[in-house]
mmCIF file of C-alpha atoms in Angstrom:
data_model
loop_
_atom_site.group_PDB
_atom_site.id
_atom_site.type_symbol
_atom_site.label_atom_id
_atom_site.label_comp_id
_atom_site.label_asym_id
_atom_site.label_seq_id
_atom_site.Cartn_x
_atom_site.Cartn_y
_atom_site.Cartn_z
ATOM 1 C CA MET C 26 5.739 -2.347 5.893
ATOM 2 C CA PRO C 27 4.051 -5.728 5.858
ATOM 3 C CA PHE C 28 1.206 -6.549 8.193
ATOM 4 C CA VAL C 29 2.151 -10.248 8.179
ATOM 5 C CA ALA C 30 5.189 -12.136 9.491
ATOM 6 C CA LEU C 31 5.909 -15.626 10.777
ATOM 7 C CA ASN C 32 5.942 -16.296 14.509
ATOM 8 C CA PRO C 33 8.493 -18.654 16.154
ATOM 9 C CA ASP C 34 6.268 -21.658 15.306
ATOM 10 C CA GLY C 35 6.333 -20.699 11.613
ATOM 11 C CA GLU C 36 2.686 -19.605 11.626
ATOM 12 C CA ARG C 37 1.533 -16.515 9.753
ATOM 13 C CA ILE C 38 0.592 -13.746 12.153
ATOM 14 C CA CYS C 39 -1.140 -10.523 11.211
ATOM 15 C CA SER C 40 -0.253 -7.493 13.302
ATOM 16 C CA LEU C 41 -3.772 -6.104 12.817
ATOM 17 C CA ASP C 42 -5.332 -9.016 14.680
ATOM 18 C CA HIS C 43 -3.594 -8.227 17.984
ATOM 19 C CA ASP C 44 -3.698 -5.287 20.357
ATOM 20 C CA ASP C 45 0.035 -5.362 21.030
ATOM 21 C CA LEU C 46 2.249 -8.271 20.009
ATOM 22 C CA ARG C 47 4.956 -7.012 22.386
ATOM 23 C CA LEU C 48 2.862 -8.531 25.177
ATOM 24 C CA GLU C 49 2.990 -11.993 23.569
ATOM 25 C CA TYR C 50 6.396 -12.125 21.861
ATOM 26 C CA ARG C 51 9.978 -10.994 22.292
ATOM 27 C CA PRO C 52 12.146 -8.972 19.902
ATOM 28 C CA GLY C 53 13.601 -11.278 17.270
ATOM 29 C CA ASP C 54 10.632 -13.671 17.328
ATOM 30 C CA PHE C 55 9.320 -12.692 13.889
ATOM 31 C CA THR C 56 10.636 -13.586 10.451
ATOM 32 C CA CYS C 57 9.697 -12.593 6.914
ATOM 33 C CA GLN C 58 7.347 -15.057 5.246
ATOM 34 C CA LEU C 59 9.223 -14.545 1.975
ATOM 35 C CA CYS C 60 12.944 -14.470 2.744
ATOM 36 C CA GLY C 61 13.146 -15.736 6.331
ATOM 37 C CA GLY C 62 14.928 -12.582 7.477
ATOM 38 C CA GLU C 63 14.292 -11.109 10.911
ATOM 39 C CA MET C 64 11.314 -8.790 11.215
ATOM 40 C CA VAL C 65 10.817 -6.049 13.793
ATOM 41 C CA TYR C 66 7.340 -5.451 15.186
ATOM 42 C CA LYS C 67 6.334 -1.785 15.164
ATOM 43 C CA HIS C 68 3.454 -0.510 17.221
ATOM 44 C CA GLY C 69 2.697 3.156 17.673
ATOM 45 C CA THR C 70 0.145 5.908 17.375
ATOM 46 C CA GLN C 71 1.029 7.293 13.927
ATOM 47 C CA VAL C 72 0.589 4.165 11.789
ATOM 48 C CA ARG C 73 -1.129 0.809 12.132
ATOM 49 C CA SER C 74 0.966 -1.872 13.805
ATOM 50 C CA HIS C 75 3.132 -3.650 11.251
ATOM 51 C CA PHE C 76 6.414 -5.438 10.679
ATOM 52 C CA ALA C 77 9.610 -4.150 9.114
ATOM 53 C CA HIS C 78 12.722 -5.963 7.986
ATOM 54 C CA LYS C 79 15.723 -5.608 10.235
ATOM 55 C CA THR C 80 17.751 -5.656 7.010
ATOM 56 C CA ALA C 81 16.578 -5.663 3.382
ATOM 57 C CA CYS C 82 14.278 -8.406 2.097
ATOM 58 C CA THR C 83 16.140 -10.782 -0.201
ATOM 59 C CA SER C 84 13.045 -12.423 -1.671
ATOM 60 C CA ASP C 85 12.637 -12.799 -5.427
ATOM 61 C CA TYR C 86 8.867 -12.255 -5.174
ATOM 62 C CA GLU C 87 7.516 -9.410 -7.255
ATOM 63 C CA HIS C 88 6.678 -6.658 -4.789
ATOM 64 C CA LYS C 89 7.259 -2.973 -4.328
ATOM 65 C CA PRO C 90 6.979 -0.602 -1.377
ATOM 66 C CA GLU C 91 3.374 0.301 -0.620
ATOM 67 C CA SER C 92 1.966 3.698 0.193
ATOM 68 C CA ARG C 93 -0.045 4.321 3.330
ATOM 69 C CA GLU C 94 -3.115 4.645 1.095
ATOM 70 C CA HIS C 95 -2.433 1.205 -0.420
ATOM 71 C CA ARG C 96 -2.078 -0.370 3.025
ATOM 72 C CA ASP C 97 -5.280 1.345 4.196
ATOM 73 C CA ALA C 98 -7.149 -0.008 1.167
ATOM 74 C CA LYS C 99 -5.974 -3.581 1.850
ATOM 75 C CA TYR C 100 -7.043 -3.263 5.466
ATOM 76 C CA LYS C 101 -10.487 -1.918 4.538
ATOM 77 C CA ILE C 102 -11.092 -4.565 1.871
ATOM 78 C CA ARG C 103 -10.071 -7.318 4.303
ATOM 79 C CA ASP C 104 -12.483 -6.014 6.943
ATOM 80 C CA LEU C 105 -15.301 -5.674 4.408
ATOM 81 C CA LEU C 106 -14.818 -9.276 3.232
ATOM 82 C CA MET C 107 -14.627 -10.626 6.784
ATOM 83 C CA THR C 108 -17.942 -8.917 7.563
ATOM 84 C CA LYS C 109 -19.660 -9.882 4.318
ATOM 85 C CA TYR C 110 -18.417 -13.500 4.283
ATOM 86 C CA PRO C 111 -18.077 -14.611 7.926
ATOM 87 C CA GLY C 112 -17.330 -18.225 6.937
ATOM 88 C CA ALA C 113 -14.502 -17.289 4.592
ATOM 89 C CA LYS C 114 -10.806 -17.388 5.361
ATOM 90 C CA VAL C 115 -9.585 -13.890 4.523
ATOM 91 C CA ASP C 116 -5.874 -13.089 4.733
ATOM 92 C CA LEU C 117 -3.594 -10.200 3.878
ATOM 93 C CA GLU C 118 -0.348 -10.501 1.952
ATOM 94 C CA VAL C 119 -0.575 -14.139 0.920
ATOM 95 C CA PRO C 120 2.490 -15.383 -0.975
ATOM 96 C CA LEU C 121 1.763 -17.492 -4.040
ATOM 97 C CA PRO C 122 5.061 -19.287 -4.715
ATOM 98 C CA GLU C 123 4.005 -20.739 -8.073
ATOM 99 C CA ILE C 124 3.786 -17.261 -9.602
ATOM 100 C CA ARG C 125 6.149 -15.411 -7.202
ATOM 101 C CA ARG C 126 3.482 -12.881 -6.305
ATOM 102 C CA ILE C 127 1.930 -11.673 -3.066
ATOM 103 C CA ALA C 128 -1.839 -11.243 -3.087
ATOM 104 C CA ASP C 129 -2.939 -8.056 -1.318
ATOM 105 C CA VAL C 130 -6.032 -9.786 0.071
ATOM 106 C CA HIS C 131 -6.790 -13.488 -0.428
ATOM 107 C CA MET C 132 -10.158 -15.073 0.274
ATOM 108 C CA ASP C 133 -10.971 -18.772 0.387
ATOM 109 C CA LEU C 134 -14.680 -19.480 0.636
ATOM 110 C CA ASN C 135 -15.267 -23.245 0.652
ATOM 111 C CA GLY C 136 -12.514 -23.787 -1.930
ATOM 112 C CA TRP C 137 -13.415 -20.774 -4.078
ATOM 113 C CA ARG C 138 -10.278 -18.640 -4.105
ATOM 114 C CA GLU C 139 -10.272 -14.986 -4.992
ATOM 115 C CA VAL C 140 -7.676 -12.245 -4.671
ATOM 116 C CA PHE C 141 -8.427 -8.582 -4.264
ATOM 117 C CA GLU C 142 -5.691 -6.382 -5.649
ATOM 118 C CA VAL C 143 -5.361 -2.682 -4.948
ATOM 119 C CA GLN C 144 -3.727 -0.608 -7.674
ATOM 120 C CA LEU C 145 -3.127 3.062 -7.003
ATOM 121 C CA SER C 146 0.096 3.699 -8.916
ATOM 122 C CA SER C 147 0.501 3.831 -12.679
ATOM 123 C CA ILE C 148 0.141 0.524 -14.471
ATOM 124 C CA THR C 149 -0.358 -0.513 -18.064
ATOM 125 C CA VAL C 150 -3.180 -2.670 -19.344
ATOM 126 C CA GLU C 151 -0.576 -5.276 -20.291
ATOM 127 C CA GLN C 152 0.796 -5.389 -16.719
ATOM 128 C CA ILE C 153 -2.597 -5.724 -15.066
ATOM 129 C CA GLU C 154 -3.609 -8.333 -17.631
ATOM 130 C CA ALA C 155 -0.426 -10.365 -16.984
ATOM 131 C CA ARG C 156 -1.008 -10.298 -13.224
ATOM 132 C CA THR C 157 -4.606 -11.389 -13.716
ATOM 133 C CA GLN C 158 -3.484 -14.264 -15.945
ATOM 134 C CA ASP C 159 -0.964 -15.332 -13.295
ATOM 135 C CA TYR C 160 -3.767 -15.642 -10.740
ATOM 136 C CA GLU C 161 -6.025 -17.419 -13.230
ATOM 137 C CA SER C 162 -3.250 -19.961 -13.877
ATOM 138 C CA LEU C 163 -3.781 -21.021 -10.238
ATOM 139 C CA ASN C 164 -7.591 -21.079 -10.614
ATOM 140 C CA ILE C 165 -7.834 -17.933 -8.537
ATOM 141 C CA THR C 166 -10.211 -15.171 -9.562
ATOM 142 C CA ALA C 167 -8.753 -11.670 -9.429
ATOM 143 C CA GLN C 168 -10.725 -8.581 -8.550
ATOM 144 C CA TRP C 169 -9.047 -5.219 -9.000
ATOM 145 C CA TRP C 170 -9.678 -2.074 -6.974
ATOM 146 C CA ILE C 171 -8.370 0.878 -8.940
ATOM 147 C CA GLY C 172 -7.654 4.417 -7.811
ATOM 148 C CA GLY C 173 -5.120 7.207 -7.974
ATOM 149 C CA ALA C 174 -2.750 7.184 -10.948
ATOM 150 C CA ALA C 175 -4.010 3.746 -12.037
ATOM 151 C CA ASP C 176 -7.496 5.117 -12.694
ATOM 152 C CA THR C 177 -7.108 5.702 -16.416
ATOM 153 C CA PRO C 178 -9.632 5.325 -19.228
ATOM 154 C CA ALA C 179 -7.666 2.350 -20.625
ATOM 155 C CA ILE C 180 -7.612 0.483 -17.294
ATOM 156 C CA LYS C 181 -11.278 1.272 -16.691
ATOM 157 C CA GLN C 182 -12.228 -0.031 -20.142
ATOM 158 C CA TRP C 183 -10.131 -3.189 -19.681
ATOM 159 C CA CYS C 184 -11.770 -3.954 -16.305
ATOM 160 C CA ILE C 185 -15.257 -3.485 -17.744
ATOM 161 C CA GLU C 186 -14.447 -5.720 -20.736
ATOM 162 C CA GLN C 187 -12.849 -8.423 -18.548
ATOM 163 C CA PHE C 188 -15.098 -8.408 -15.496
ATOM 164 C CA GLY C 189 -18.189 -6.484 -16.500
ATOM 165 C CA GLU C 190 -17.473 -3.883 -13.830
ATOM 166 C CA PHE C 191 -14.953 -1.356 -12.627
ATOM 167 C CA ASN C 192 -14.140 -1.158 -8.926
ATOM 168 C CA SER C 193 -13.008 2.336 -8.084
ATOM 169 C CA ILE C 194 -11.455 3.042 -4.715
ATOM 170 C CA GLU C 195 -10.608 6.300 -3.052
ATOM 171 C CA VAL C 196 -8.496 5.886 0.020
ATOM 172 C CA TYR C 197 -7.148 8.595 2.194
ATOM 173 C CA ALA C 198 -4.364 7.751 4.595
ATOM 174 C CA SER C 199 -5.467 7.510 8.169
ATOM 175 C CA ALA C 200 -3.366 8.343 11.187
ATOM 176 C CA ALA C 201 -3.674 4.890 12.695
#
């Protein structure tokens, strides 16, 4: 359930930035920013507005389905950054074609690029280290927010050794 799709002009559009995109666009107007497939806009009372593929995504980007908690965390981190750094360009779900990854939250502050990655499911130190190195290869700083099954002593120790801190996140799924 991505929050971002492309509009008919090929511009990235975030469903969270609009009250109801059905008032501005027609069905079939949105496409996936990764595979170009048709996206359906979903707007209701049970979950935040988002996009869904009409058929399966055929992209070769590394991505997996996200839990409601993961999506909530991305949303909260984005809002926190937008408040804390009003001059920054803060975006959700930014594709990085050079490394075939999608940054959960990407911030550009006067050329300083940083990604904020949420990790709630199990992951090894080697996997998180490889992802961090991918971002660093693009001169992008990675900051990890760890919770749930990913919050292990090994991951915590690695974060402290690498970054001097450990960002713990507890997110509970909201109804909206």
